[in-house]
Coordinates of C-alpha atoms and ligand atoms in Angstrom, one line a residue:
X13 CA -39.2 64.2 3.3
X14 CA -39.9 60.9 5.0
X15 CA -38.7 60.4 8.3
X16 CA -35.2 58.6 9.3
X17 CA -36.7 55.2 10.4
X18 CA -38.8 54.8 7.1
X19 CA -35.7 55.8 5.1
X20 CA -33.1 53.0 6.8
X21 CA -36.0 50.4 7.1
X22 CA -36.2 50.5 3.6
X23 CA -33.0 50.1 3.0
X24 CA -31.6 48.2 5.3
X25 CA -29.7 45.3 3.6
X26 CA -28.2 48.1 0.9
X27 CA -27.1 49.6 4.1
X28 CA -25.4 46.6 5.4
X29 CA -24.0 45.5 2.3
X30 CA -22.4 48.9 1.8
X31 CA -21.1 48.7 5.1
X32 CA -19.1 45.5 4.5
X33 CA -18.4 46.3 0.9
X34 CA -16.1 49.3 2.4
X35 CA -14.1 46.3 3.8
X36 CA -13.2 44.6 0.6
X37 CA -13.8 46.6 -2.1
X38 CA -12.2 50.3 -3.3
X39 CA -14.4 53.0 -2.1
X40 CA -17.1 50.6 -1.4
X41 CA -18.1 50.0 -4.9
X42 CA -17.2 51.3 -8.2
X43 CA -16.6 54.6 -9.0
X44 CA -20.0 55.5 -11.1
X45 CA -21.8 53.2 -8.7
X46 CA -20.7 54.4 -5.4
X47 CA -24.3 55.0 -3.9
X48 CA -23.9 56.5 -0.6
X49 CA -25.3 59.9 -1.1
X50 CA -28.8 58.9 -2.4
X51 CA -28.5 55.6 -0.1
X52 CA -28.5 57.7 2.5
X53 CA -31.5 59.6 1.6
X54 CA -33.3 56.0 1.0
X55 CA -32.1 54.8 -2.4
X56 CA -31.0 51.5 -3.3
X57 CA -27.4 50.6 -3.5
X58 CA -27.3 46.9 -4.1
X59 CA -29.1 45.3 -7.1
X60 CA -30.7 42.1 -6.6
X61 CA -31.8 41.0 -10.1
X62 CA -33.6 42.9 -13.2
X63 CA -36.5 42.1 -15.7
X64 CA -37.4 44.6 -18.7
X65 CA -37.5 47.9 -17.4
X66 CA -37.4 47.3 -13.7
X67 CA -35.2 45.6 -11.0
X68 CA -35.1 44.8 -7.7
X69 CA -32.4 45.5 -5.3
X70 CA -31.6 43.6 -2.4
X71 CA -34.6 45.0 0.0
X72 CA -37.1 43.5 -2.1
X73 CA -38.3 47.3 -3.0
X74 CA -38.8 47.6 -7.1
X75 CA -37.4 50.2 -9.3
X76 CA -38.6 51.5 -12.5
X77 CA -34.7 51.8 -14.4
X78 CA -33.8 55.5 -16.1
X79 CA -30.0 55.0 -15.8
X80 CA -30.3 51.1 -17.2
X81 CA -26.7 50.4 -16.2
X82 CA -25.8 53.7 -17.6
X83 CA -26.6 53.2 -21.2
X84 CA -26.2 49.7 -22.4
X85 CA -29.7 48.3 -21.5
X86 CA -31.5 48.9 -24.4
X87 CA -34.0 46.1 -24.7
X88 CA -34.6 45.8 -21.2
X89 CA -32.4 43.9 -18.5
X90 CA -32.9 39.8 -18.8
X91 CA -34.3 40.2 -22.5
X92 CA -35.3 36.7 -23.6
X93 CA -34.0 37.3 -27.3
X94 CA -30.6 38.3 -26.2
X95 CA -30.9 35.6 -23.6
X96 CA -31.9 32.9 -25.7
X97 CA -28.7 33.5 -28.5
X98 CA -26.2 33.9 -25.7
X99 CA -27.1 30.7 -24.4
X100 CA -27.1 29.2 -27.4
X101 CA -23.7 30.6 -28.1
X102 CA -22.7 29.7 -24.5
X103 CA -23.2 25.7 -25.7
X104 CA -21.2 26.1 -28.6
X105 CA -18.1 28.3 -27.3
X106 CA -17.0 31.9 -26.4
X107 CA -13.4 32.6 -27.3
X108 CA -11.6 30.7 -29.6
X109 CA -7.8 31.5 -30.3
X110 CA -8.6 32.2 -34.6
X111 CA -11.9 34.0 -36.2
X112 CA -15.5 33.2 -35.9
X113 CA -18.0 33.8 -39.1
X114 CA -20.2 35.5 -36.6
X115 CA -17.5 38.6 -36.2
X116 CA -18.4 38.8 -39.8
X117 CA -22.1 38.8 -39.7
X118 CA -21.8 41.8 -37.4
X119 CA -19.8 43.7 -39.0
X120 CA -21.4 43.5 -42.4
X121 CA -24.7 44.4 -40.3
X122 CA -22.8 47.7 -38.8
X123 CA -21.2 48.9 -42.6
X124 CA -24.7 48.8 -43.8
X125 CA -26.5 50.6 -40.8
X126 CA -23.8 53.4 -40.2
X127 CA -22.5 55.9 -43.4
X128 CA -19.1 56.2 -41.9
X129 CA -18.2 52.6 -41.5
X130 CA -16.1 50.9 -44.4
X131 CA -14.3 48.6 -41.2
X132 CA -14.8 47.1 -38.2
X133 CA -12.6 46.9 -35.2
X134 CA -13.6 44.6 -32.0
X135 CA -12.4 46.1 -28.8
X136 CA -14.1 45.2 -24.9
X137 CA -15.6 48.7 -23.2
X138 CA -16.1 51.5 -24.7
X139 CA -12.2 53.4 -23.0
X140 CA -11.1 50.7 -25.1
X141 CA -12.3 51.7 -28.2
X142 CA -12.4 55.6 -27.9
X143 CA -8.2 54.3 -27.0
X144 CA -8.3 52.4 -30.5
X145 CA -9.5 55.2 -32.2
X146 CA -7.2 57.7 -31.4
X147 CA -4.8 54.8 -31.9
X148 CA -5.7 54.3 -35.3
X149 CA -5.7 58.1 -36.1
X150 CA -2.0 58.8 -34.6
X151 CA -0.4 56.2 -36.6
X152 CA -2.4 57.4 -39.8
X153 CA -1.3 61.1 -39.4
X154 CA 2.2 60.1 -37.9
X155 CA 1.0 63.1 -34.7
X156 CA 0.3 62.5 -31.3
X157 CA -1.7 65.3 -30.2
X158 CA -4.9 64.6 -29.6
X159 CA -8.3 67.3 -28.8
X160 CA -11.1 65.4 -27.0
X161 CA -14.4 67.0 -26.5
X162 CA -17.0 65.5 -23.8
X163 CA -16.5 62.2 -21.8
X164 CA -14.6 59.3 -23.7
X165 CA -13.6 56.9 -20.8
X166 CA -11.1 56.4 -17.9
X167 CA -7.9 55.8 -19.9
X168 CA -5.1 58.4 -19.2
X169 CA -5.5 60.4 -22.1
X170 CA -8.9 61.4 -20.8
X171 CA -8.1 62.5 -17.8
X172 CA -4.7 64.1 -18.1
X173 CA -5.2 65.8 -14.9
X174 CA -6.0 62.7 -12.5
X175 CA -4.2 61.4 -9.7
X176 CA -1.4 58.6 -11.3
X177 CA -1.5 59.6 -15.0
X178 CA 1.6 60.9 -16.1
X179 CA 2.2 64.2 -17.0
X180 CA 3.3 64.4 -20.5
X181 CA -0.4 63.2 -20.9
X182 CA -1.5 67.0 -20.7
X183 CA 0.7 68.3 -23.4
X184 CA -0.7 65.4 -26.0
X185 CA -4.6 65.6 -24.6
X186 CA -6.2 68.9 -24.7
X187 CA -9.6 69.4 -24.2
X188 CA -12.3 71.8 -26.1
X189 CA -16.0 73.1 -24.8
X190 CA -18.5 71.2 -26.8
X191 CA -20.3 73.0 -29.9
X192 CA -17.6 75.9 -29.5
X193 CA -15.6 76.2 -32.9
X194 CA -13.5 79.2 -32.6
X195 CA -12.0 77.3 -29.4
X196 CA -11.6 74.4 -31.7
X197 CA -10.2 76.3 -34.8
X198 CA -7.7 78.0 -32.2
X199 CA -6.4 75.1 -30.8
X200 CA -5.5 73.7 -34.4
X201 CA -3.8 76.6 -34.9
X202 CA -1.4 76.8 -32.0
X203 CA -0.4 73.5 -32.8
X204 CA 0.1 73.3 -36.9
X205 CA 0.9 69.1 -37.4
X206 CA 0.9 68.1 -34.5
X207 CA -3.0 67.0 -34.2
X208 CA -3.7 63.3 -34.5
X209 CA -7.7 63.5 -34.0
X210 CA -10.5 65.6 -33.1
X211 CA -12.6 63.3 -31.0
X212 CA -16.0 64.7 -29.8
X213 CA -18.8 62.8 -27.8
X214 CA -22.0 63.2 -30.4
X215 CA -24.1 65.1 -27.8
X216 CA -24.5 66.9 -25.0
X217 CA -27.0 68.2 -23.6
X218 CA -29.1 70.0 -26.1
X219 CA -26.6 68.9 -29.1
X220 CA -24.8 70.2 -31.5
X221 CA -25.5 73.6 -32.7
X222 CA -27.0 73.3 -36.3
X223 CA -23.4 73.9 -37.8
X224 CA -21.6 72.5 -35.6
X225 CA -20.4 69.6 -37.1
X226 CA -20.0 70.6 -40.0
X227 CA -17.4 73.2 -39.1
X228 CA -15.2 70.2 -37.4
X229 CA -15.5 68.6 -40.8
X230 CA -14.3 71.4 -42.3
X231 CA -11.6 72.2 -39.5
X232 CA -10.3 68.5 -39.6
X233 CA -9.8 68.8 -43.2
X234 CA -8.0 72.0 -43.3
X235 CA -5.5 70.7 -40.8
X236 CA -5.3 67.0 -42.1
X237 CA -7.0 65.5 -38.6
X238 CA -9.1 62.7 -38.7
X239 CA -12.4 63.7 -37.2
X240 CA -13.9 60.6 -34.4
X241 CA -17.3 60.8 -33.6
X242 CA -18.0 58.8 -30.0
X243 CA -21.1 57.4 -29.9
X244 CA -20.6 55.3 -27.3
X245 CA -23.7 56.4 -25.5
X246 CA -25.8 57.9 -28.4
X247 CA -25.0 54.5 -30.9
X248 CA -28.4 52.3 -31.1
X249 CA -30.7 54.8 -29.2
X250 CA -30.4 58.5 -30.7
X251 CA -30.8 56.0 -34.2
X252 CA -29.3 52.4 -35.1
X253 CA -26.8 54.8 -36.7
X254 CA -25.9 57.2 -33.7
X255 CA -26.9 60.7 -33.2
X256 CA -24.4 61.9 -35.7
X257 CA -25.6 61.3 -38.9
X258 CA -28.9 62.6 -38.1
X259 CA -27.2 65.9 -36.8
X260 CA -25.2 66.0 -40.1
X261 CA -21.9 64.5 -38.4
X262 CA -19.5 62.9 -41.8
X263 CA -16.9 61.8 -38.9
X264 CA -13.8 59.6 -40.4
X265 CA -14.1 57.0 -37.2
X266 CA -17.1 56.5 -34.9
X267 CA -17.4 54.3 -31.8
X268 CA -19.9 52.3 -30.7
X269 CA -20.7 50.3 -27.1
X270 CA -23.3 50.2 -24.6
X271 CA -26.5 49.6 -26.1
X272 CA -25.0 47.9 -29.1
X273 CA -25.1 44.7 -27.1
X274 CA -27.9 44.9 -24.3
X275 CA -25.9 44.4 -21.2
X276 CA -22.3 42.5 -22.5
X277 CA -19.0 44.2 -23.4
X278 CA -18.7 44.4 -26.5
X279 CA -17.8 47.8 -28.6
X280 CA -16.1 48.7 -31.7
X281 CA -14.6 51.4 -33.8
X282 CA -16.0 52.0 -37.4
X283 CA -15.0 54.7 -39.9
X284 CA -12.5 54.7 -43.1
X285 CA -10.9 52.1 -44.4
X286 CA -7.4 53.6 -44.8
X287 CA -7.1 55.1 -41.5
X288 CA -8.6 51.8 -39.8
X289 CA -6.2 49.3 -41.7
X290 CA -3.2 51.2 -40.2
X291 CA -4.2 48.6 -36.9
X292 CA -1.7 46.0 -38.9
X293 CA 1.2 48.3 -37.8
X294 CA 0.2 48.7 -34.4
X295 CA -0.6 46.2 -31.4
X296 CA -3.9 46.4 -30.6
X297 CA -5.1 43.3 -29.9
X298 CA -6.5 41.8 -26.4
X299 CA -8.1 38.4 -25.4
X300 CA -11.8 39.5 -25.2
X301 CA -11.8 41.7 -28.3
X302 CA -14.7 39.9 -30.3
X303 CA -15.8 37.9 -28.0
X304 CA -19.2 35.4 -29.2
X305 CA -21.1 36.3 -26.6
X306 CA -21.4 40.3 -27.4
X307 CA -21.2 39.7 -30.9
X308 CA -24.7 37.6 -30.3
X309 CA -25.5 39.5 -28.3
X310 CA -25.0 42.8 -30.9
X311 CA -26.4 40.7 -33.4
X312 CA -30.2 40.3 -31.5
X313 CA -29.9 43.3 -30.1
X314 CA -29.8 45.0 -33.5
X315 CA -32.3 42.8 -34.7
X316 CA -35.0 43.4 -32.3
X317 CA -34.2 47.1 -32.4
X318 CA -35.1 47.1 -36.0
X319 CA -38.3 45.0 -35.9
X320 CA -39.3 46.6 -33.2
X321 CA -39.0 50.3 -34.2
X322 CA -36.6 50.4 -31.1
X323 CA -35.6 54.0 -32.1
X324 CA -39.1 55.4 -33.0
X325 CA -40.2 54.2 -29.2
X326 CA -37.1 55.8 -27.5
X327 CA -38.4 59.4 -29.7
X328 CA -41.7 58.7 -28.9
X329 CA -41.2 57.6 -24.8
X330 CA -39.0 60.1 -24.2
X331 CA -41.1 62.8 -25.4
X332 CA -44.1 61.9 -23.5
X333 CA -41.9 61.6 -20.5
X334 CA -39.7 65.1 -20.8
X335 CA -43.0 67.0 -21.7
X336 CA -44.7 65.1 -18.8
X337 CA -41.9 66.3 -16.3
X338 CA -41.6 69.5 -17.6
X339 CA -45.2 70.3 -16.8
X340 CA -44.8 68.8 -13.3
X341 CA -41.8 71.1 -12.6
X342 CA -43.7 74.1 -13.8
X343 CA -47.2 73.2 -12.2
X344 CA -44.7 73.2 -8.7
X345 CA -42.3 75.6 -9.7
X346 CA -39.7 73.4 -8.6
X347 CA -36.3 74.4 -9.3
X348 CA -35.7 71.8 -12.2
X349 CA -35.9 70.8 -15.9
X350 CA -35.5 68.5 -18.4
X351 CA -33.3 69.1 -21.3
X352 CA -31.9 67.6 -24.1
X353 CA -33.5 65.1 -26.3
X354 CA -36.0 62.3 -25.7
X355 CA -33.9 59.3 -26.4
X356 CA -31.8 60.6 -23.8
X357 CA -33.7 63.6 -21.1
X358 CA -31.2 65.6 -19.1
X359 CA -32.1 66.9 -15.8
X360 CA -30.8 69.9 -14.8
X361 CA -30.9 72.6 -12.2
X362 CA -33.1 75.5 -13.5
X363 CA -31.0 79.0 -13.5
X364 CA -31.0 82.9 -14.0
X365 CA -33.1 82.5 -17.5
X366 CA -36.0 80.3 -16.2
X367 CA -39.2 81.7 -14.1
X368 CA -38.0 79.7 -10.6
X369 CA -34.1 80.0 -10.9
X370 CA -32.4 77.4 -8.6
X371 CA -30.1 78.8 -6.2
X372 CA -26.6 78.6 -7.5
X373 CA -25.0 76.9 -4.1
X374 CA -27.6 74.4 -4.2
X375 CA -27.9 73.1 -7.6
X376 CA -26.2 69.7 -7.2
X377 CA -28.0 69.3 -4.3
X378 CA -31.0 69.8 -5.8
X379 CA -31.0 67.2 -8.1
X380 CA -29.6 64.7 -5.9
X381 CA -32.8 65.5 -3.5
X382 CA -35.2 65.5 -6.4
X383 CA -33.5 61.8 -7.6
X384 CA -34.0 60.8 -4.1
X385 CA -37.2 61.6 -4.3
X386 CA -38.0 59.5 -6.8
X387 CA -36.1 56.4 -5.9
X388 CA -38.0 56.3 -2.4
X389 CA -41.1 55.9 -4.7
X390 CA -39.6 53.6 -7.2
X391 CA -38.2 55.3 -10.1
X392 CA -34.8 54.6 -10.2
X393 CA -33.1 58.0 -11.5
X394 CA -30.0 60.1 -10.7
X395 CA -28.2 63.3 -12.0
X396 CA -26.8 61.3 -15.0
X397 CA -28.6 61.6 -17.8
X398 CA -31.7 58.9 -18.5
X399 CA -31.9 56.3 -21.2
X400 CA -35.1 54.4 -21.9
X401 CA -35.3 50.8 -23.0
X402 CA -37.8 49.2 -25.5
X403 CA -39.5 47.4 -22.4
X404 CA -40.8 51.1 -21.0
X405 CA -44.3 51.3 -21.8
X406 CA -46.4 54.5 -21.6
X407 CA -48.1 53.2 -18.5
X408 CA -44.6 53.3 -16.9
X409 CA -44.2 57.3 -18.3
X410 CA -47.6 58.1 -17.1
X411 CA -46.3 56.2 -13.7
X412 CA -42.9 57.6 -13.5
X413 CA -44.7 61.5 -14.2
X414 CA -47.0 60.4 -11.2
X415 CA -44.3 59.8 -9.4
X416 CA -42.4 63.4 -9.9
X417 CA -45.2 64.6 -9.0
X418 CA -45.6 63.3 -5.6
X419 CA -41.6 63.9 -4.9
X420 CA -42.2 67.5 -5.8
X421 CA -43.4 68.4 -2.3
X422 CA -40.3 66.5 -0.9
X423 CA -38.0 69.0 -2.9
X424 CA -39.6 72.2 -2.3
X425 CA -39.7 71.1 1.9
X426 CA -35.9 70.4 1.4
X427 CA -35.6 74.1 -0.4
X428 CA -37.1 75.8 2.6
X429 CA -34.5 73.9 5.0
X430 CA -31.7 75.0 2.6
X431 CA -32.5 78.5 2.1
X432 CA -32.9 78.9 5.9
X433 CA -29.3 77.4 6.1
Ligands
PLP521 C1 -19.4 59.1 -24.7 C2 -18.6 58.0 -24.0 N1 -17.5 57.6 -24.5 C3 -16.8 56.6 -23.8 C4 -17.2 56.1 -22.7 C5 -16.4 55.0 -22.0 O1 -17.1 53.8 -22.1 P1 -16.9 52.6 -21.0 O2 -17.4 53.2 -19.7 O3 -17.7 51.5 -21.5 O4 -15.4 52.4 -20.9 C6 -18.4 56.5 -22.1 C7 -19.0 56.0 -20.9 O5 -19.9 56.4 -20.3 C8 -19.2 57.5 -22.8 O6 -20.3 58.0 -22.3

C-alpha cells in the first residue's frame, strides 16, 4: 500500500471537486457514483473525458474502463460511428411532437434479432422500462401483484422497503432468490390470481441453473403470469439477443437498455403482441420516449456490434481476462475470484469452499482494497461486476492481468493489518 502523500497527490483535484460537490449536490454525487471509499484509497472520482476503452479523470491519471458507465459503453466511450450518426441526427432534429421513420427502422432491427419481440415499446432508462413492463403485464392479467427477482431499477416497486416509498408497495412487490423455483412456485401459490408478472434479471452471477428458466416458463403458465425477462444489463453483450435466449429463456416481455445505445438513454420493452398493445389503455407516454438521438444511436451501435463480431470479442476478452485473473489470485493466494461469465466477470470474495477462504468480516473490504489496488495502477474496476467494450484489445487484458498482479501484494499487506485488528 502506497503511502498517504502519493495517494492524495494523485488525486488531488478529485479530492477537491468532491469536497465542493458535498456543497451542491445530494450526497456528493450520485448514488452508484458516490466515490469516496476508493477515492480515499487513491481512485478517481471525477471523469474528465473518455476515448475507447480508457478515460481520464480530472488529475490527468488514465484509466483502463471495466465498469464503462456501468453497462452501456459497449463500443467504447467517444465511438466515432455512434458519434458521427448523432451528429448527423443532431443537424436534422431530436424530438419532434408526431413519429420519426427512424423509430421504425429500429424496431424492425430488434423483432428480427430477439425471439421474443413481436412489439416495441420506447421508454428513457432502463427503471423506466422494467416500470412499463410490469405495466403492460398488470393491465393484461387485470392483477397487481408483482414477484421481481434481481435488480430492476430505482422505481418504488423495486425497493418496497426504502426510505419514502409507500407501504402498500410491499404487499404488491415481493421478491424471490434468483435460480430458486420451489421459492418461486410457493409464492404463486399463496397468492392464486393475484400475480401480474414474474420479472427476473437474466443473470446473476454464475446464471441460471440449466432448468431454471424453463421451470418459470412453466410456473407462469400454470398460474396465467406473464413471464419478463430484464436484460437491461445482459441485452447486446451476453448476445445481440440477451443472455436469455442462449440460456433457454421463452420470456413473454424482455427489456433492453444500456449497451443498446453506447452511452444515450434509450431502452425499450419487447415481447408479445397482445400483452404489449394493452399500452393503448394505459398512459404511458413521456417526452424523451424515442428520442432520435438513442434511436441512432441503437441503430450504429447494433450495426457495428454485428460487423464487428461485438459478441464473439466480449466471449473471447473476457475469457482471456477471468482465466488470466484467476491464475493471478491463485499464484498469490489472495482471497479473491472471478465468477460468472466472460461478457460480464464477477469478482467476488473467496469463501469456506475455496483453498484461501476470505475472512467472513472482511469480505467487502477485500474487494474494495483489491479494486483500489487496481485503480492506483490504472485499471478502473470496482465490486460491480465488469463489462468489456469492443475497443478492449488483448494487449489491454494482458495489461490489466499485469496489473492484478502487481496489486496482489497491496491486498495481502492490507490482510495482515486486518487480521491483526
Ligand atoms: C438488470 C437491471 N434492470 C434495470 C436496471 C435499471 O436501469 P437504469 O439504471 O438505466 O434505470 C438496471 C441498472 O443497473 C439493471 O442492471
Amino acid at each position: 500500500m502506497p503511502n498517504v502523500s502519493f495517494i492524495e497527490t494523485r488525486n488531488k483535484q478529485s479530492r477537491r471537486l468532491w469536497e465542493r460537490s458535498c456543497q451542491c449536490i445530494v450526497g456528493g454525487g450520485q448514488a452508484h457514483k458516490r466515490p469516496v471509499e476508493i477515492m480515499m484509497l487513491g481512485g478517481p472520482s471525477f471523469a474528465a473525458r473518455g476515448r475507447g476503452a480508457r478515460f481520464w479523470d480530472v488529475d490527468g491519471n488514465e484509466y483502463l474502463d471495466y465498469l464503462l458507465g456501468y453497462g452501456p459503453i459497449v463500443l467504447g466511450h467517444c465511438d466515432p460511428q455512434v458519434n458521427e450518426a448523432v451528429r448527423r441526427q443532431m443537424e436534422e432534429g431530436t424530438v419532434f411532437s408526431i413519429e420519426h421513420p427512424l423509430e421504425i427502422e429500429l424496431a424492425e432491427t430488434l423483432i428480427q434479432i430477439i425471439p421474443c419481440a413481436e412489439m416495441v415499446m420506447y421508454f428513457v432508462g432502463g427503471s423506466s422500462a422494467t416500470m412499463g413492463a410490469i405495466r403492460c403485464a398488470r393491465a393484461h392479467t387485470g392483477r397487481e401483484k408483482i414477484i421481481r427477482c434481481g435488480y430492476h431499477g430505482w422505481l418504488d416497486w423495486c425497493v418496497p422497503d426504502n426510505p419514502g416509498v409507500p407501504k402498500f408497495n410491499r404487499e404488491v412487490s415481493l421478491a424471490v432468490p434468483y435460480n430458486d423455483l420451489p421459492a418461486l412456485r410457493k409464492l404463486l401459490e399463496t397468492m392464486p390470481g393475484q400475480v401480474a408478472g414474474v420479472l427476473v434479471e437474466s443473470v446473476q452471477d454464475n446464471g441460471p441453473s440449466p432448468d431454471y428458466f424453463a421451470g418459470v416458463r412453466r410456473l407462469c403458465d400454470e398460474h396465467g403470469v406473464v413471464f419478463i425477462l430484464d436484460e437491461i444489463k445482459t441485452g447486446f453483450r451476453f448476445g445481440l439477443e440477451g443472455a436469455g435466449p442462449p440460456f433457454g429463456a421463452q420470456p413473454d416481455l424482455a427489456t433492453f437498455g444500456k449497451a443498446m445505445c453506447n452511452g444515450y438513454p434509450g431502452a425499450v420493452v419487447v415481447g408479445k403482441r397482445s400483452i404489449l398493445e394493452r399500452r393503448i389503455d394505459t398512459h404511458m407516454a413521456a417526452t424523451f420516449h424515442g428520442d432520435l438521438l438513442s434511436v441512432v444511436a441503437a441503430l450504429t451501435t447494433i450495426r457495428v456490434l454485428k460487423e464487428q463480431d461485438g459478441i464473439g470479442h466480449f466471449w473471447r476478452l473476457g475469457r482471456r481476462l477471468m482465466d488470466g485473473l484467476n491464475r493471478v489470485a491463485r499464484e498469490q493466494e489472495l482471497p479473491i475470484k472471478f465468477v460468472g461469465f466472460a461478457p460480464m466477470p464477477v469478482l467476488k470474495p473467496t469463501d469456506e469452499t475455496d483453498p484461501v477462504p476470505c475472512p467472513r468480516e472482511l469480505r467487502d473490504e477485500v474487494l474494495k482494497q483489491f479494486c483500489a489496488g487496481l485503480q492506483r495502477r490504472g485499471v478502473f474496476a470496482t465490486p460491480h461486476p465488469w463489462f468489456l467494450s469492443l475497443a478492449h484489445t488483448e494487449q489491454d487484458i494482458d495489461k490489466t492481468i499485469d496489473v492484478a498482479a502487481e496489486a496482489g501484494p497491496d491486498l495481502k499487506k492490507f490482510l495482515v493489518r486486518g487480521a491483526a485488528g
